[in-house]
Short mmCIF file of C-alpha atoms and ligand atoms in Angstrom, two decimals:
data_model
loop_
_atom_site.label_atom_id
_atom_site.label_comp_id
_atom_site.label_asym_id
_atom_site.label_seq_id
_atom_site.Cartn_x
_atom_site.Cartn_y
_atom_site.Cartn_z
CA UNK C 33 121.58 121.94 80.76
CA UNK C 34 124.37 124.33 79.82
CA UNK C 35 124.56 126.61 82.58
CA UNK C 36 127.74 128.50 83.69
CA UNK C 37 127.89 127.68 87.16
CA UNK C 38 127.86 124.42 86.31
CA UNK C 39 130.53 124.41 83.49
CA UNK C 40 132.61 126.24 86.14
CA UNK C 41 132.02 123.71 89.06
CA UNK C 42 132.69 120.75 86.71
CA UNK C 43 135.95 122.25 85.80
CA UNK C 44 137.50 121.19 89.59
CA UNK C 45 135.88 117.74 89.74
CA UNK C 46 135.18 116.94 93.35
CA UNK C 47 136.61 120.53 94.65
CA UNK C 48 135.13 123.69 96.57
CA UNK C 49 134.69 126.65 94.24
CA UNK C 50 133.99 129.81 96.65
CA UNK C 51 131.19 131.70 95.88
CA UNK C 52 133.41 134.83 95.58
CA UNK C 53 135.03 133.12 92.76
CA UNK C 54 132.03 131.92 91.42
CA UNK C 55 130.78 135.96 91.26
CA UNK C 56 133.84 136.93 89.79
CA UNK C 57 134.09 134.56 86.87
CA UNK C 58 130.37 135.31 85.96
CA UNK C 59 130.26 138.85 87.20
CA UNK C 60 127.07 138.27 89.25
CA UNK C 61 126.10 139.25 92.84
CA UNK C 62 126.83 136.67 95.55
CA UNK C 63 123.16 136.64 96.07
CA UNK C 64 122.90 136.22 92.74
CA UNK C 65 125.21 132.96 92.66
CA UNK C 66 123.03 131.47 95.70
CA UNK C 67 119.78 131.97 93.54
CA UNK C 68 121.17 130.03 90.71
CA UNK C 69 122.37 127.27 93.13
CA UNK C 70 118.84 126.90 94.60
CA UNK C 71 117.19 127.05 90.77
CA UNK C 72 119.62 124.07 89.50
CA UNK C 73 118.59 122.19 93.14
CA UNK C 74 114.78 122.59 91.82
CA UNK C 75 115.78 120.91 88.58
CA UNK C 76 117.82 117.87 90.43
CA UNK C 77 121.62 119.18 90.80
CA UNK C 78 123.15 118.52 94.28
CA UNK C 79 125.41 120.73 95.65
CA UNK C 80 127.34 120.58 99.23
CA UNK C 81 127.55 123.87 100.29
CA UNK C 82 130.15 125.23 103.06
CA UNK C 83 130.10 128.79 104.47
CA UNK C 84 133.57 128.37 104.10
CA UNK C 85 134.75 126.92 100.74
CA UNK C 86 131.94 127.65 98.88
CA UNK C 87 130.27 125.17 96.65
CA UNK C 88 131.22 121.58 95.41
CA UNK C 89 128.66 119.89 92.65
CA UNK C 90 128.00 116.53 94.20
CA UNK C 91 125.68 114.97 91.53
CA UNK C 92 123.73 116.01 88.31
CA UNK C 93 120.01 114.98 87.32
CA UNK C 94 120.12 111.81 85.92
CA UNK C 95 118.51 111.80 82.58
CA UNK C 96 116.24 109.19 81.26
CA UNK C 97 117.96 107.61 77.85
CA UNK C 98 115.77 105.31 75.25
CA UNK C 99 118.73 103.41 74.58
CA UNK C 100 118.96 101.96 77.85
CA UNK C 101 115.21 101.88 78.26
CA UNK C 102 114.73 99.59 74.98
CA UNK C 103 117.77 98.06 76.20
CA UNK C 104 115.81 96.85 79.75
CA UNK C 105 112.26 96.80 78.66
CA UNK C 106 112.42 95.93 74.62
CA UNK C 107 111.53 92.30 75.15
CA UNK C 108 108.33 93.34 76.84
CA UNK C 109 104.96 93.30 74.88
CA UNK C 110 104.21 95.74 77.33
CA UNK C 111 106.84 98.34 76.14
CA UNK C 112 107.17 97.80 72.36
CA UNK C 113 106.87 101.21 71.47
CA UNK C 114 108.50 103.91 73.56
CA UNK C 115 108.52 107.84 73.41
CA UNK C 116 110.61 109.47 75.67
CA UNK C 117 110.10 113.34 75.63
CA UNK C 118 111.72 116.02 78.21
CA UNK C 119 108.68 118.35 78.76
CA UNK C 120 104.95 117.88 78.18
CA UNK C 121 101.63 118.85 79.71
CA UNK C 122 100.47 115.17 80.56
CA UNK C 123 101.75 111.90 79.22
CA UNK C 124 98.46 110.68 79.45
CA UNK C 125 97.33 113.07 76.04
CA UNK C 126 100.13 111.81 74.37
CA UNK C 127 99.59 108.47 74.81
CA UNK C 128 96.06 109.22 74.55
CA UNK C 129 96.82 111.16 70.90
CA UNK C 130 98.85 108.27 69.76
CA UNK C 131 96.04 105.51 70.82
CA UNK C 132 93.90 107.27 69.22
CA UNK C 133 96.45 107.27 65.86
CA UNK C 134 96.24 103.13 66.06
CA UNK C 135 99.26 102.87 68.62
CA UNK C 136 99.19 98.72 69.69
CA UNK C 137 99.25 97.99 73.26
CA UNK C 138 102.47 98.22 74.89
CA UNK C 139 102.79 101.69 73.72
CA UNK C 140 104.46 103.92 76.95
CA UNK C 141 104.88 107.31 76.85
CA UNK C 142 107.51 109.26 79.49
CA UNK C 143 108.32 112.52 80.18
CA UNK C 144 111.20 114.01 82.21
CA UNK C 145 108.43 116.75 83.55
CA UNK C 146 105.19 117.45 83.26
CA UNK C 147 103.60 120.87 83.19
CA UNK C 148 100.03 119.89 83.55
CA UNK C 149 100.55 116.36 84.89
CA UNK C 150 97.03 115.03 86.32
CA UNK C 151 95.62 112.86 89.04
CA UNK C 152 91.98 111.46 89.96
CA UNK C 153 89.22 113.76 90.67
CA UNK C 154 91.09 116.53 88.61
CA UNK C 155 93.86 116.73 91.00
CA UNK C 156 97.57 118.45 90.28
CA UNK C 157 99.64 116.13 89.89
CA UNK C 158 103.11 117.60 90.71
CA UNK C 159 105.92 116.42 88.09
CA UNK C 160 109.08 118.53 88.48
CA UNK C 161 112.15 117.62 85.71
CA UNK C 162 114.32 114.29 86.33
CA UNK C 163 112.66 113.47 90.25
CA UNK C 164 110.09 111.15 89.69
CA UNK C 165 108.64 108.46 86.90
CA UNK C 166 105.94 110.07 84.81
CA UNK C 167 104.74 107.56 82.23
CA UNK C 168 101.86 105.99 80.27
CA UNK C 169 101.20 102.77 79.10
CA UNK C 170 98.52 102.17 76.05
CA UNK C 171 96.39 98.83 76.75
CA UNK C 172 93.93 97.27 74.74
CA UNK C 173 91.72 94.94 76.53
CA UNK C 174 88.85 92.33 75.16
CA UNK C 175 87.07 93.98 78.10
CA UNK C 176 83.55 95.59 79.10
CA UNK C 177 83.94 99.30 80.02
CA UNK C 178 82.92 98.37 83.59
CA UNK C 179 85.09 95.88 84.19
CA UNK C 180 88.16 98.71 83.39
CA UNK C 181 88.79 99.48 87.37
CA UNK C 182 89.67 95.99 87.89
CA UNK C 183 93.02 97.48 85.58
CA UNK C 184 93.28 100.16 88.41
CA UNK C 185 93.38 97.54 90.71
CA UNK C 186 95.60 95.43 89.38
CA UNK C 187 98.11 98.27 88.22
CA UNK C 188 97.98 99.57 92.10
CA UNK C 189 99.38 95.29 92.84
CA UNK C 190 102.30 95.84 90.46
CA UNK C 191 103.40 99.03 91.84
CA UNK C 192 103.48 98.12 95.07
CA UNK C 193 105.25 94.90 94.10
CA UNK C 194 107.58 96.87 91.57
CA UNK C 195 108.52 99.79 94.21
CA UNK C 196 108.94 96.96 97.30
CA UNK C 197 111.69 95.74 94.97
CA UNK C 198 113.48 98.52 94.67
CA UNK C 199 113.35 99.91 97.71
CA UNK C 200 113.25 97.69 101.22
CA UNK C 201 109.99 100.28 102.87
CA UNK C 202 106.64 99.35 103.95
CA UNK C 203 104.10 100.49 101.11
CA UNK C 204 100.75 99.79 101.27
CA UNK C 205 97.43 100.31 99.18
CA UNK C 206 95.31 102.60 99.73
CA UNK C 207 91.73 101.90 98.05
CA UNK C 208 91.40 102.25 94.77
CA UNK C 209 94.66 102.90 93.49
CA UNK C 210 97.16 105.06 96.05
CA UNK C 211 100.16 103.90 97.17
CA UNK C 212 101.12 104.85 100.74
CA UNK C 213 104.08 104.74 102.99
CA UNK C 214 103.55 105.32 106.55
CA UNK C 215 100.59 107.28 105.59
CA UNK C 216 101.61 109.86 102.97
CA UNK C 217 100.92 109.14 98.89
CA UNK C 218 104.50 108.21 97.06
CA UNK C 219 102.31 106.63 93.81
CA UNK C 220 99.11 107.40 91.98
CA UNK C 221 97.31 105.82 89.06
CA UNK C 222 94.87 107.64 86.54
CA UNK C 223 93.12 105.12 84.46
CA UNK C 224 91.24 106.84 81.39
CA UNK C 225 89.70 104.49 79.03
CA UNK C 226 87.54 104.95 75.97
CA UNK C 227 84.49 102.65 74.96
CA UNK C 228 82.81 101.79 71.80
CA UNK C 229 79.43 100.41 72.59
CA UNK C 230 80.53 99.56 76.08
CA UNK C 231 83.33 97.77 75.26
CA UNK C 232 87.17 98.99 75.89
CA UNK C 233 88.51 100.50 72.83
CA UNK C 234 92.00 101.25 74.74
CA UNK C 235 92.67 102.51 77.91
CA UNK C 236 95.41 105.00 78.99
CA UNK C 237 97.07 104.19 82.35
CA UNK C 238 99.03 106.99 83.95
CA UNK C 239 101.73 105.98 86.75
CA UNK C 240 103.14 108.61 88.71
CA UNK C 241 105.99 107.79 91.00
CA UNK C 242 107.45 110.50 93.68
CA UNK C 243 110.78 108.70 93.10
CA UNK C 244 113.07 110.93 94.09
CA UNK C 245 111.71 114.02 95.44
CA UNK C 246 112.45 116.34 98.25
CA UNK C 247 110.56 118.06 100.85
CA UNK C 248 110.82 121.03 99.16
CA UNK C 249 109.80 119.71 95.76
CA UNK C 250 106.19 119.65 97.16
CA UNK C 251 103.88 122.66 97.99
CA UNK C 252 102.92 123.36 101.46
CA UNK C 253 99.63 121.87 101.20
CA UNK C 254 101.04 118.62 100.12
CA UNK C 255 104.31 118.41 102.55
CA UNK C 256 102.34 116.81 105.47
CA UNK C 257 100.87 114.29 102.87
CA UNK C 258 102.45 113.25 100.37
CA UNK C 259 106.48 111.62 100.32
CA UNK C 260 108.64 110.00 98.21
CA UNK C 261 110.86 107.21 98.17
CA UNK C 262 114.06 108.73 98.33
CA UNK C 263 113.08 110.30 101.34
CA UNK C 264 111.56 107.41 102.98
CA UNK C 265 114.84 104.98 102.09
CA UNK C 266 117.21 107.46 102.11
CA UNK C 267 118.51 107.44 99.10
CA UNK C 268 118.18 107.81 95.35
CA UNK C 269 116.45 105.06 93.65
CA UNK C 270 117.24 104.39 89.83
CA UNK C 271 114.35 105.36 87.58
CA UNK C 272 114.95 102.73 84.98
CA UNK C 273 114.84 99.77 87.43
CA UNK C 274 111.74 101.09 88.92
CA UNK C 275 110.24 101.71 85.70
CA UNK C 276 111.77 97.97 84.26
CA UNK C 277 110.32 96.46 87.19
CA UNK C 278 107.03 97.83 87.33
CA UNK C 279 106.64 97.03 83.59
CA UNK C 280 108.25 93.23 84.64
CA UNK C 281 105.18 93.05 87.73
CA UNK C 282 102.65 94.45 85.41
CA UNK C 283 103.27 92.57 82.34
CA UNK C 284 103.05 89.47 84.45
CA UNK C 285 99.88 90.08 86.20
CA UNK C 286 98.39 91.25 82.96
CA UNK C 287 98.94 87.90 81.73
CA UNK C 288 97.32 86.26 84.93
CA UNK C 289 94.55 88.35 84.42
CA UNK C 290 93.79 87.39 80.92
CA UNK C 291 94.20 83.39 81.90
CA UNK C 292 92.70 83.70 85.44
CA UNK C 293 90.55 86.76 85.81
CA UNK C 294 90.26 89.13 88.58
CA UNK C 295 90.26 86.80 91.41
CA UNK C 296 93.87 86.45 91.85
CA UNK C 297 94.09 90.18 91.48
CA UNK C 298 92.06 90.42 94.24
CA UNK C 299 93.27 88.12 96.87
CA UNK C 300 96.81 90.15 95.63
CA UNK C 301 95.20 93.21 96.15
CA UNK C 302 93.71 92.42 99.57
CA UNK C 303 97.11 91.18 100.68
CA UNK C 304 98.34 95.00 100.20
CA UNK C 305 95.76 96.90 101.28
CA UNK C 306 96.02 99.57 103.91
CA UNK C 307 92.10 100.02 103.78
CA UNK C 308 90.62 97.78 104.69
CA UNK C 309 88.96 96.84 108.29
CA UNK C 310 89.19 100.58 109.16
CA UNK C 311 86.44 102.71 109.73
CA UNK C 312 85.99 105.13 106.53
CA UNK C 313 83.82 107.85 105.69
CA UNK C 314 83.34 108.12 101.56
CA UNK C 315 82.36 110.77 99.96
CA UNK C 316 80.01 109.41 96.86
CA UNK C 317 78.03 111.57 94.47
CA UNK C 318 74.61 110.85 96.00
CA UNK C 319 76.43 111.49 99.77
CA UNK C 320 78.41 110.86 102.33
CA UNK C 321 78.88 107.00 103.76
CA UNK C 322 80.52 105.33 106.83
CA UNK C 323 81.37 102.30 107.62
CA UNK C 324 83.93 99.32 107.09
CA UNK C 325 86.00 98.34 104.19
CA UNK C 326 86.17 94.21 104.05
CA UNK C 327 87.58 93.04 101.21
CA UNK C 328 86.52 93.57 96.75
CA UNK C 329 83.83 91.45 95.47
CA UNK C 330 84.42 90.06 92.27
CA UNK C 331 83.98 92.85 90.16
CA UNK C 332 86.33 94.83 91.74
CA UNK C 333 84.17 96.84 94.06
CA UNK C 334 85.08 97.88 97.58
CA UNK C 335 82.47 96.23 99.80
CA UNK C 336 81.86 98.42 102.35
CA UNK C 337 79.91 96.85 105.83
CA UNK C 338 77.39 99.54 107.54
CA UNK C 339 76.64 99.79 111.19
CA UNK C 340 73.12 97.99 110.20
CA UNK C 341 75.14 94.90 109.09
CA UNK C 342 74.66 95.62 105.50
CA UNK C 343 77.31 95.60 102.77
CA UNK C 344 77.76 98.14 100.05
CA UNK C 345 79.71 97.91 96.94
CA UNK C 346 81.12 100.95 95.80
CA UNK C 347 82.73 101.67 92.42
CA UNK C 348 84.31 105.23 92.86
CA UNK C 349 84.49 107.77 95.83
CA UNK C 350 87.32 109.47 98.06
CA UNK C 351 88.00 108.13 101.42
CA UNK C 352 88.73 109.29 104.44
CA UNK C 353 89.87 107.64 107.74
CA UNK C 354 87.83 107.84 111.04
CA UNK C 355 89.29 107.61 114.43
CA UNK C 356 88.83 104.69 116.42
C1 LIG H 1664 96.34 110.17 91.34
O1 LIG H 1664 96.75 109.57 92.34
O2 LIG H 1664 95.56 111.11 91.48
C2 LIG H 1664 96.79 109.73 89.98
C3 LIG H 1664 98.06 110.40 89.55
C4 LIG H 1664 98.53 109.98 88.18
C5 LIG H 1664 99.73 110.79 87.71
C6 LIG H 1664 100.31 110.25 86.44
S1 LIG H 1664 101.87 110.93 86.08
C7 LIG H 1664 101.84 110.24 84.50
C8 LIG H 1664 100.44 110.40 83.98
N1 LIG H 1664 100.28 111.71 83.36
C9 LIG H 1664 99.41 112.47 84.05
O3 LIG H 1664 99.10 113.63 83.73
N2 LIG H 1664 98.93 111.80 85.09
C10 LIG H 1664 99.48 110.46 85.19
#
């Protein structure tokens, strides 16, 4: 980003620059100066400020660079083909535009920011420049169509697995495909698949990952709920070992998947889960349910036990926890 503050703080490495100076030089207001500071914040600059001395520029935004991405993840089937872009509306139409074009499998798409970025149930999905992993993979799968949220599944495994490597903090699974810590989302998955004659013709898996976002990154009606992990560890976490390693976990469950089938997955999944034997209520389309998560059946269902003893499979809904 070429911006002046910048070019002026970068000129005394490591030093103070008051903001009076900082005015001067670019013949703005003070107020003017502090605006700019917070705007280059927003895009992933660090400043320290001092009431005293001013401002000192403590890091920039790490930017994402193909060279170093092909460098990590070429050997992968998984990542064959990568685009990197800065800005789009959703990776997932990209990848979607380039599946569509004959891409193979192993095609991933990222994006420094997203202006439309999308989660389930036609969520926001908030994807501000340089702060988190915004990326989609192209998979082609000998599969049924129903069969695809078993993909959800097993995507939600190798996040968990990829982040818990990067990062020593508790995550957990949240049914289907959320990824918690200590209660509040860090991850989400958005699998969109297309069918021809009910079988997969590709699928487009979207991983978002609140990497390293800050409380004020989020809107108000998402700061009580949602977290990432910088601010759960502490600290900044490299976006191209998180994305190497969940390509590593997912490219290696994949492959268990295709010799094994979903019950590994699942036993995986279980493992993880934050779900289950809690009281829920779900919201379906034909109503509300409550009852008692206990574990997938094979096809990938969330079996659900009702006060009457009887269990439930269910497919798709949004959960939410009971007391007690
Ligand atoms: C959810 O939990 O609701 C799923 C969120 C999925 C977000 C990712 S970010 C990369 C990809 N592009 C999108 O527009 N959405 C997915």
């Amino acid at each position: 980003m070429n911006n002046r503050i910048i070019e002026l703080l970068e000129r005394m490495p490591g030093a103070f620059v008051s903001g009076e100076t900082i005015s001067k030089e670019l013949q703005i207001s003070r107020t003017a100066v502090w605006k700019q500071i917070r705007k280059l914040e927003t895009l992933g600059y660090t400043f320290e400020a001092s009431r005293r001395l001013g401002y000192r520029l403590v890091a920039k935004p790490s930017k994402l660079s193909l060279e170093e991405l092909t460098q990590r993840l070429g050997a992968s089937p998984l990542a064959k083909r990568i685009t990197l872009l800065d800005t789009v509306d959703s990776t997932q139409n990209v990848a979607q535009r380039l599946a569509e074009d004959g891409a193979p499998e192993g095609t991933l798409v990222l994006a420094e920011q997203q202006t439309s970025g999308r989660g389930r149930m036609g969520r926001h999905w908030v994807s501000p420049s340089g702060k988190g992993i915004w990326m989609s993979l192209v998979l082609r799968p000998d599969l049924p169509l129903q069969l695809a949220p078993q993909l959800t599944l097993l995507a939600a495994v190798a996040l968990c697995r990829a982040l818990k490597s990067v990062a020593p903090v508790d995550i957990g699974i949240k049914w289907p495909n959320d990824l918690l810590i200590g209660g509040k989302k860090i991850s989400g998955i958005l699998l969109e698949s297309t069918a021809d004659e009910e079988r997969i013709k590709y699928v487009v898996a979207g991983i978002g990952i609140s990497l390293n976002l800050e409380p004020d990154d989020y809107p108000d009606e998402l700061k009580e709920i949602a977290t990432s992990l910088r601010i759960e560890a502490g600290r900044t976490i490299d976006r191209t070992e998180t994305i190497a390693a969940f390509i590593g976990q997912f490219s290696a469950l994949y492959d268990l998947y295709r010799k094994e089938g979903f019950a590994p997955i699942r036993t995986l999944w279980e493992a993880l889960s934050v779900t289950l034997n809690k009281p829920v209520r779900l919201n379906l389309p034909s109503g509300a349910v409550e009852g008692t998560p206990i574990g997938l059946d094979e096809r990938g269902a969330l079996l659900v036990r009702r006060a009457d003893g009887s269990e439930m499979p269910v497919f798709s809904a949004e959960t939410i926890a009971q007391q007690g």
